[in-house]
Amino acid sequence: MKELVKETIKKDLFINGEWKTANQYTPLYSPYSGECIAEVPAATLEEVEFALQSAYEARNIIASMPSHRRASILENLVKLLEEKADEAAQILALEAAKPITTAKAEIARTIQTYKFAAEEAKRIHGETIPVDAAPGGEGRIAYTVREPIGVVAAITPFNFPMNLVAHKVGPAIASGNTVVLKPAQQTPLSAFFLAELLQEAGLPAGALNVVTGSGSLIGEKLVTDERVQKISFTGSPEVGIGIRNKAGLKRVTLELGSNAAVIIDKDVDIDSIIARCVSGAFAFQGQVCISLQRIYVHEELYSAFVEKFVAATQKLIIGDPLDASTDVSALISSKDVQRALGWIEEAKQQGAKLAAGGQTKNNILYPTVLLDVDPTLKVSCQEVFAPIVLINKFSSVDEAIELVNDSKYGLQAGIYTQNIHTALKATQQLHVGGVIVNDIPTFRLDHMPYGGVKESGIGREGVKYAIEEMTEQKLIVFNQTNSSV
Ligand code: NDP
């Protein structure tokens, strides 16, 4: 760990294929140890301007590159990431306090995402239109092509610094776009690491530019600049809604937050699902957009479920993210620890029962289980983004579906049931972007269409779907009746 700290001591901006000394730098601290782990550029508006111009000027170079070449750049990136997977995982553990085992899993997924991007690069196509289906269409041939949209502004959160960046940079390169990437302030090192690898992989200058620093300063410029054609944002609903309001006619994809829930029906073997539910609630300290926040259990199973869930929670190992045995480590900031503690306190005061956790050690909040939580309390109706889960009981699945839907969010929901009719009803009535049957909502593969309804966002990621949103459909019509040949 110490060697890595030394190596990453100072990072520069990555603009137009070069490492540029920045006008100003800020220290980056480990959320776990509090020690300074790097000095990182705080980009100025002039530097962002330079990045935007570089991306704009490079757009025709990558747009006219044959797709097999774009695919091979992404394949090269995959090879480099495979070789450097351990180093990449260590960066995540260091800058985000992601437990190293979870960090390794993120890198494995990142590799998958870029592999999918390399594959999808080769199958971007339009369709033929049967124009003679309408009177007046006789003697014409029509088809569509998909063209790159231009410059993509990618704004990403701290919680999956490699894979969520991959969900923007991968599809953008695959479909012939250029990118200005603005990673979260707490997790810039992974973005610079990616830039190094893509440079080595043969990406043309200007196709990826990385600018780090304040979201409100840089983000504002990216969102309003007219050279940007598409904003791909993952982060909090609050920031996402602000971006949408400023984006004008730009294409916008928003992958926002949630308070994801699971329903556990009365016919379920709870022993077989406890470990999975505990991991859904507490993996990466609950800082996952589809983290399991609300568990609704049929009243016949409720007491047994709570007892087993709490026992399994208390076995989780708390500690250093770089230790392979650690399950739960520090939250991203002390501000988030204070916020989470305030929400737990509010729940307790309003009659919820604390069944586990609730205490802290530095920036670590112990995995916390709350029972009998009123749906109006923050730990239920807001996104907790911390290791806190509530377990409430229900008497009918209809009631449970209503409880899940009683949310301003709608990313994914899960239901465990042995009854096919109940499962089908849930898939039809749950108002979310994805329903996962016989699993927790915390399930994502990187080629799935992924995104939410309500305040969980607009648009879909999952490489193929992101490409649809990063390309413009163009119609071509040939009039054969006007040919002089
Ligand atoms: P934030 O919304 O705080 O930040 C996300 C990004 O937006 C950061 O790069 C941030 O920069 C930037 N930003 C901040 N203010 C502005 C602004 N005014 N204009 C433009 N950009 C801005 O989210 P977090 O990093 O805290 O991430 C957690 C959130 O992300 C949770 O709500 C979570 O649910 C959501 N998320 C959603 C996912 C999904 O796929 N649906 C997946 C993962 C997370 P800076 O760091 O400098 O503030």
Coordinates of C-alpha atoms and ligand atoms in Angstrom, one line a residue, residues 154-160 164 168 182-187 212-223 231 233-240 242-243 246 254-259 286-291 332 336 383 385 409 411 444 450-452 456-457 461, ligand 1:
A154 CA -19.3 11.7 -18.7
I155 CA -19.9 12.7 -15.0
T156 CA -19.5 9.8 -12.6
P157 CA -19.9 9.1 -8.8
F158 CA -17.5 7.8 -6.3
N159 CA -19.0 4.4 -5.6
F160 CA -18.0 2.4 -8.7
L164 CA -19.4 3.2 -13.9
K168 CA -19.8 5.6 -20.3
K182 CA -15.3 14.3 -14.9
P183 CA -14.9 11.7 -12.1
A184 CA -16.1 12.2 -8.5
Q185 CA -13.7 14.4 -6.5
Q186 CA -13.0 11.5 -4.1
T187 CA -12.1 9.0 -6.8
T212 CA -10.8 16.5 -12.1
G213 CA -12.1 19.0 -9.5
S214 CA -15.3 20.5 -8.2
G215 CA -18.5 19.1 -9.6
S216 CA -20.3 22.4 -9.4
L217 CA -17.6 24.3 -11.4
I218 CA -16.6 21.7 -14.0
G219 CA -20.0 20.0 -14.2
E220 CA -21.7 23.3 -14.9
K221 CA -19.4 24.0 -17.8
L222 CA -19.7 20.6 -19.3
V223 CA -23.5 20.6 -19.0
I231 CA -24.5 14.1 -21.0
F233 CA -24.5 11.3 -15.6
T234 CA -24.5 8.8 -12.8
G235 CA -25.0 10.2 -9.3
S236 CA -27.5 11.6 -6.9
P237 CA -31.0 12.6 -7.9
E238 CA -30.4 16.1 -6.6
V239 CA -27.5 16.8 -9.0
G240 CA -29.1 14.8 -11.8
G242 CA -30.2 20.1 -11.8
I243 CA -28.3 18.8 -14.8
K246 CA -29.7 23.1 -17.5
L254 CA -29.4 10.0 -15.8
E255 CA -28.6 7.0 -13.6
L256 CA -29.7 8.1 -10.1
G257 CA -30.4 6.8 -6.7
S258 CA -32.8 4.5 -5.1
N259 CA -34.1 2.9 -1.9
G286 CA -24.4 0.1 1.4
Q287 CA -23.0 2.7 -1.0
V288 CA -24.5 1.0 -4.1
C289 CA -27.4 2.5 -6.1
I290 CA -29.3 -0.9 -5.9
S291 CA -28.2 -1.6 -2.3
I332 CA -16.9 7.9 1.9
D336 CA -22.0 10.8 5.5
E383 CA -31.7 6.8 -0.2
F385 CA -26.4 5.1 0.9
Y409 CA -37.5 6.1 -6.6
L411 CA -34.5 1.5 -9.9
R444 CA -26.6 -6.3 -12.3
Y450 CA -30.2 -0.9 -16.5
G451 CA -31.9 2.3 -15.3
G452 CA -34.8 3.6 -13.4
S456 CA -34.1 7.0 -10.2
G457 CA -33.4 8.4 -13.7
E461 CA -27.1 1.9 -19.6
Ligands
NDP1 P1 -23.1 13.1 -6.6 O1 -24.4 13.4 -7.3 O2 -22.8 13.9 -5.4 O3 -21.9 13.3 -7.6 C1 -21.8 12.6 -8.9 C2 -20.9 13.4 -9.8 O4 -21.6 14.6 -10.1 C3 -19.6 13.7 -9.2 O5 -18.6 13.7 -10.2 C4 -19.8 15.2 -8.7 O6 -18.6 15.9 -8.6 C5 -20.6 15.7 -9.9 N1 -21.3 16.9 -9.6 C6 -21.6 17.5 -8.4 N2 -22.3 18.6 -8.5 C7 -22.5 18.8 -9.8 C8 -23.1 19.8 -10.6 N3 -23.7 20.9 -10.1 N4 -23.1 19.7 -12.0 C9 -22.5 18.6 -12.5 N5 -21.9 17.6 -11.8 C10 -21.9 17.7 -10.5 O7 -23.1 11.6 -6.3 P2 -22.1 10.7 -5.5 O8 -20.7 10.7 -6.1 O9 -22.3 11.0 -4.0 O10 -22.7 9.2 -5.8 C11 -23.7 8.7 -5.1 C12 -25.0 8.8 -5.8 O11 -24.9 8.1 -7.1 C13 -26.1 8.0 -5.1 O12 -27.3 8.8 -5.2 C14 -26.3 6.7 -6.0 O13 -27.5 6.1 -5.9 C15 -26.0 7.3 -7.3 N6 -25.6 6.1 -8.2 C16 -26.5 5.7 -9.2 C17 -26.2 4.6 -10.0 C18 -27.1 4.2 -11.0 O14 -26.7 3.5 -11.9 N7 -28.4 4.5 -11.0 C19 -25.0 3.9 -9.8 C20 -24.2 4.4 -8.7 C21 -24.5 5.5 -8.0 P3 -18.0 16.1 -7.1 O15 -17.5 14.8 -6.7 O16 -16.9 17.0 -7.4 O17 -19.0 16.6 -6.2

